[in-house]
mmCIF file of C-alpha atoms and ligand atoms in Angstrom:
data_model
loop_
_atom_site.group_PDB
_atom_site.id
_atom_site.type_symbol
_atom_site.label_atom_id
_atom_site.label_comp_id
_atom_site.label_asym_id
_atom_site.label_seq_id
_atom_site.Cartn_x
_atom_site.Cartn_y
_atom_site.Cartn_z
ATOM 1 C CA MET R 311 12.485 5.828 153.536
ATOM 2 C CA ARG R 312 14.853 6.370 156.465
ATOM 3 C CA THR R 313 12.475 8.511 158.480
ATOM 4 C CA ALA R 314 11.082 8.366 162.000
ATOM 5 C CA GLN R 315 8.829 10.219 164.384
ATOM 6 C CA ILE R 316 9.003 10.202 168.164
ATOM 7 C CA ALA R 317 6.486 11.568 170.646
ATOM 8 C CA ARG R 318 7.624 11.632 174.257
ATOM 9 C CA LYS R 319 5.662 13.015 177.208
ATOM 10 C CA THR R 320 6.620 13.138 180.869
ATOM 11 C CA ASN R 321 5.700 15.393 183.768
ATOM 12 C CA GLU R 322 8.722 17.538 182.820
ATOM 13 C CA THR R 323 8.634 17.758 179.007
ATOM 14 C CA GLU R 324 6.389 17.082 176.034
ATOM 15 C CA ILE R 325 8.371 16.497 172.852
ATOM 16 C CA THR R 326 7.794 15.608 169.231
ATOM 17 C CA VAL R 327 10.668 14.887 166.855
ATOM 18 C CA ALA R 328 10.587 13.998 163.158
ATOM 19 C CA VAL R 329 13.735 13.159 161.182
ATOM 20 C CA ASN R 330 14.650 12.212 157.621
ATOM 21 C CA LEU R 331 18.206 10.887 157.346
ATOM 22 C CA ASP R 332 18.207 11.443 153.580
ATOM 23 C CA GLY R 333 17.025 15.020 153.719
ATOM 24 C CA THR R 334 18.505 18.382 152.824
ATOM 25 C CA GLY R 335 18.961 19.847 156.294
ATOM 26 C CA ALA R 336 15.489 21.410 156.358
ATOM 27 C CA HIS R 337 14.509 22.061 159.958
ATOM 28 C CA ALA R 338 12.161 23.712 162.430
ATOM 29 C CA MET R 339 13.262 23.963 166.061
ATOM 30 C CA ALA R 340 11.072 25.132 168.926
ATOM 31 C CA THR R 341 12.516 24.207 172.324
ATOM 32 C CA GLY R 342 11.765 27.512 174.007
ATOM 33 C CA ILE R 343 15.529 28.134 174.442
ATOM 34 C CA GLY R 344 16.917 30.453 171.776
ATOM 35 C CA PHE R 345 20.527 29.347 171.931
ATOM 36 C CA PHE R 346 19.560 25.660 171.990
ATOM 37 C CA ASP R 347 17.430 26.152 168.863
ATOM 38 C CA HIS R 348 20.440 27.832 167.229
ATOM 39 C CA MET R 349 22.580 24.772 168.042
ATOM 40 C CA LEU R 350 19.969 22.285 166.816
ATOM 41 C CA ASP R 351 19.694 24.308 163.596
ATOM 42 C CA GLN R 352 23.394 23.555 163.074
ATOM 43 C CA LEU R 353 22.896 19.865 163.830
ATOM 44 C CA SER R 354 20.313 19.555 161.060
ATOM 45 C CA ARG R 355 21.859 21.945 158.570
ATOM 46 C CA HIS R 356 25.298 20.340 158.583
ATOM 47 C CA SER R 357 24.146 16.719 158.827
ATOM 48 C CA LEU R 358 21.620 17.207 156.002
ATOM 49 C CA ILE R 359 19.201 15.344 158.281
ATOM 50 C CA ASP R 360 15.796 17.022 158.149
ATOM 51 C CA MET R 361 14.645 17.660 161.720
ATOM 52 C CA ASP R 362 11.476 19.020 163.260
ATOM 53 C CA VAL R 363 11.821 19.367 167.016
ATOM 54 C CA SER R 364 9.145 20.748 169.311
ATOM 55 C CA CYS R 365 9.463 20.750 173.091
ATOM 56 C CA LYS R 366 7.240 22.197 175.784
ATOM 57 C CA GLY R 367 9.429 21.871 178.849
ATOM 58 C CA ASP R 368 9.424 23.046 182.446
ATOM 59 C CA LEU R 369 11.684 26.019 181.708
ATOM 60 C CA HIS R 370 10.323 27.812 184.784
ATOM 61 C CA ILE R 371 12.402 25.346 186.821
ATOM 62 C CA ASP R 372 15.524 25.393 184.675
ATOM 63 C CA PHE R 373 16.690 24.158 181.264
ATOM 64 C CA HIS R 374 18.007 20.788 182.381
ATOM 65 C CA HIS R 375 15.000 18.592 181.603
ATOM 66 C CA THR R 376 14.503 20.207 178.206
ATOM 67 C CA ALA R 377 18.147 19.791 177.138
ATOM 68 C CA GLU R 378 18.323 16.175 178.295
ATOM 69 C CA ASP R 379 14.924 15.060 177.008
ATOM 70 C CA VAL R 380 15.395 16.665 173.589
ATOM 71 C CA GLY R 381 18.666 14.710 173.378
ATOM 72 C CA ILE R 382 16.805 11.509 174.264
ATOM 73 C CA ALA R 383 14.098 12.099 171.666
ATOM 74 C CA ILE R 384 16.455 13.074 168.822
ATOM 75 C CA GLY R 385 18.627 10.049 169.647
ATOM 76 C CA GLN R 386 15.608 7.731 169.602
ATOM 77 C CA ALA R 387 14.416 9.181 166.298
ATOM 78 C CA ILE R 388 17.783 8.699 164.629
ATOM 79 C CA SER R 389 18.108 5.139 165.951
ATOM 80 C CA LYS R 390 14.613 4.310 164.682
ATOM 81 C CA ALA R 391 15.261 5.870 161.272
ATOM 82 C CA LEU R 392 18.516 3.903 160.922
ATOM 83 C CA GLY R 393 16.665 0.598 161.281
ATOM 84 C CA ASP R 394 19.096 -2.304 160.734
ATOM 85 C CA LYS R 395 21.820 0.190 159.640
ATOM 86 C CA LYS R 396 22.263 -1.585 156.323
ATOM 87 C CA GLY R 397 24.674 0.169 153.968
ATOM 88 C CA ILE R 398 25.816 2.949 156.295
ATOM 89 C CA ARG R 399 29.448 4.063 156.473
ATOM 90 C CA ARG R 400 29.273 3.685 160.279
ATOM 91 C CA TYR R 401 32.506 5.514 161.255
ATOM 92 C CA ALA R 402 33.224 9.189 160.695
ATOM 93 C CA SER R 403 34.996 12.131 162.246
ATOM 94 C CA CYS R 404 35.326 15.841 161.685
ATOM 95 C CA ASP R 405 37.780 18.465 162.889
ATOM 96 C CA LEU R 406 35.728 21.645 162.917
ATOM 97 C CA PRO R 407 37.321 25.093 163.152
ATOM 98 C CA MET R 408 35.452 28.286 164.041
ATOM 99 C CA ASP R 409 37.853 31.232 164.119
ATOM 100 C CA GLY R 410 40.138 30.495 167.096
ATOM 101 C CA THR R 411 38.285 27.347 168.174
ATOM 102 C CA LEU R 412 38.987 23.782 167.033
ATOM 103 C CA THR R 413 36.796 20.835 168.023
ATOM 104 C CA ARG R 414 36.759 17.212 166.906
ATOM 105 C CA ALA R 415 33.820 14.824 166.823
ATOM 106 C CA ALA R 416 34.478 11.146 166.103
ATOM 107 C CA LEU R 417 31.684 8.647 166.098
ATOM 108 C CA ASP R 418 30.763 5.015 165.534
ATOM 109 C CA VAL R 419 27.144 4.240 164.755
ATOM 110 C CA SER R 420 27.629 0.943 166.489
ATOM 111 C CA GLY R 421 24.612 0.291 168.657
ATOM 112 C CA ARG R 422 27.023 0.682 171.584
ATOM 113 C CA PRO R 423 26.293 3.947 173.348
ATOM 114 C CA PHE R 424 29.266 5.762 174.834
ATOM 115 C CA LEU R 425 30.256 9.393 175.335
ATOM 116 C CA VAL R 426 33.689 10.915 175.810
ATOM 117 C CA PHE R 427 33.359 14.669 176.298
ATOM 118 C CA ARG R 428 36.470 16.800 176.691
ATOM 119 C CA ALA R 429 35.687 20.481 176.662
ATOM 120 C CA GLU R 430 35.735 23.231 179.252
ATOM 121 C CA PHE R 431 33.665 26.363 179.118
ATOM 122 C CA SER R 432 34.948 29.480 180.832
ATOM 123 C CA ARG R 433 31.453 30.949 181.272
ATOM 124 C CA ASP R 434 28.401 29.470 182.998
ATOM 125 C CA LYS R 435 26.027 30.487 180.224
ATOM 126 C CA VAL R 436 25.878 31.264 176.522
ATOM 127 C CA GLY R 437 22.801 33.281 175.780
ATOM 128 C CA GLU R 438 20.385 32.012 178.417
ATOM 129 C CA MET R 439 21.651 28.443 178.221
ATOM 130 C CA ASP R 440 23.792 26.834 180.909
ATOM 131 C CA THR R 441 27.005 25.579 179.335
ATOM 132 C CA GLU R 442 26.967 22.448 181.530
ATOM 133 C CA LEU R 443 23.876 21.312 179.619
ATOM 134 C CA PHE R 444 25.714 20.665 176.365
ATOM 135 C CA ARG R 445 27.312 17.595 177.896
ATOM 136 C CA GLU R 446 23.888 16.508 179.162
ATOM 137 C CA PHE R 447 22.446 16.852 175.675
ATOM 138 C CA PHE R 448 25.191 14.838 173.986
ATOM 139 C CA GLN R 449 25.100 12.181 176.712
ATOM 140 C CA ALA R 450 21.364 11.677 176.197
ATOM 141 C CA PHE R 451 21.757 11.789 172.420
ATOM 142 C CA ALA R 452 24.562 9.197 172.305
ATOM 143 C CA MET R 453 22.834 6.821 174.744
ATOM 144 C CA ASN R 454 19.578 6.834 172.824
ATOM 145 C CA ALA R 455 20.980 6.913 169.294
ATOM 146 C CA GLY R 456 23.255 3.964 170.140
ATOM 147 C CA ILE R 457 26.316 5.895 169.040
ATOM 148 C CA THR R 458 29.842 5.895 170.429
ATOM 149 C CA LEU R 459 30.580 9.609 170.420
ATOM 150 C CA HIS R 460 33.828 11.383 171.222
ATOM 151 C CA ILE R 461 33.868 15.170 171.391
ATOM 152 C CA GLU R 462 37.150 16.916 172.074
ATOM 153 C CA ASN R 463 37.927 20.602 172.037
ATOM 154 C CA PHE R 464 41.603 21.352 171.398
ATOM 155 C CA TYR R 465 41.465 25.083 172.106
ATOM 156 C CA THR R 466 38.964 27.910 172.122
ATOM 157 C CA ASP R 467 38.743 31.658 172.528
ATOM 158 C CA ASN R 468 34.958 31.967 172.579
ATOM 159 C CA ASN R 469 32.218 30.071 174.416
ATOM 160 C CA HIS R 470 29.593 30.562 171.711
ATOM 161 C CA HIS R 471 31.985 29.122 169.138
ATOM 162 C CA LEU R 472 32.953 26.297 171.468
ATOM 163 C CA ALA R 473 29.362 25.101 171.749
ATOM 164 C CA GLU R 474 28.626 25.703 168.093
ATOM 165 C CA SER R 475 31.757 23.879 166.930
ATOM 166 C CA MET R 476 30.606 20.782 168.829
ATOM 167 C CA PHE R 477 27.217 20.721 167.146
ATOM 168 C CA LYS R 478 28.698 21.378 163.707
ATOM 169 C CA ALA R 479 31.402 18.730 164.140
ATOM 170 C CA VAL R 480 28.892 16.141 165.338
ATOM 171 C CA ALA R 481 26.565 17.084 162.486
ATOM 172 C CA ARG R 482 29.209 16.762 159.837
ATOM 173 C CA ALA R 483 30.469 13.426 161.181
ATOM 174 C CA LEU R 484 26.903 12.163 161.508
ATOM 175 C CA ARG R 485 26.223 13.037 157.884
ATOM 176 C CA ASP R 486 29.172 10.929 156.745
ATOM 177 C CA ALA R 487 28.489 8.032 159.141
ATOM 178 C CA VAL R 488 24.803 7.508 158.326
ATOM 179 C CA GLU R 489 25.178 8.008 154.587
ATOM 180 C CA ILE R 490 24.717 4.943 152.399
ATOM 181 C CA ASP R 491 28.050 3.695 151.054
ATOM 182 C CA PRO R 492 27.397 2.769 147.401
ATOM 183 C CA ARG R 493 30.194 0.169 147.499
ATOM 184 C CA ALA R 494 28.510 -1.650 150.387
ATOM 185 C CA ALA R 495 24.883 -0.570 150.139
ATOM 186 C CA ASP R 496 23.362 -3.990 150.812
ATOM 187 C CA ARG R 497 25.641 -4.929 153.700
ATOM 188 C CA ILE R 498 25.491 -4.305 157.423
ATOM 189 C CA PRO R 499 28.926 -2.842 158.250
ATOM 190 C CA SER R 500 30.025 -5.368 160.845
ATOM 191 C CA THR R 501 31.740 -8.750 160.611
ATOM 192 C CA LYS R 502 29.190 -9.889 163.191
ATOM 193 C CA GLY R 503 26.448 -9.259 160.643
ATOM 194 C CA THR R 504 24.480 -7.108 163.038
ATOM 195 C CA LEU R 505 24.765 -3.692 164.649
HETATM 196 MN MN1 MN A 1099 26.372 31.093 166.245
#
């Protein structure tokens, strides 16, 4: 079973995450930030990775610690569930349109964490959430999942759709990249023999 659970507690946040890579996209999100929950719903739903995420964070300060630490914990859970990465497709990308917005996510489940993030919001917040925190989330996620992740927005006419297109594009690419390739199910997808 490609599943994992993470419990992470600091003076700033207390988080539990459970994932099943071979799920159906069943999820329960409780970060205390409505818009963030809405985005994480997309991440699970469109990756078909079951995700339970609970975070009690210091939201009275601001949303930074919660966004970053949830990214850390989800990344750790996915890395743990992947194990030795045997049989995965490894590379995937998705161009994701939402009305007048188009965003690409391309990723390599390589064990080499890296983030390229090219997107500019024209508002400081969507819902209650600071738009600068989406980069923080994906940075923490990529570093802890061990994924090379490129997110690029080509154009947008709506900040809600801009954020949502990122999460959906990453989700869809993640689904393809972590899926077992039946033609190579017993192999680790690297000529080095390890990822
Ligand atoms: Mn929406």
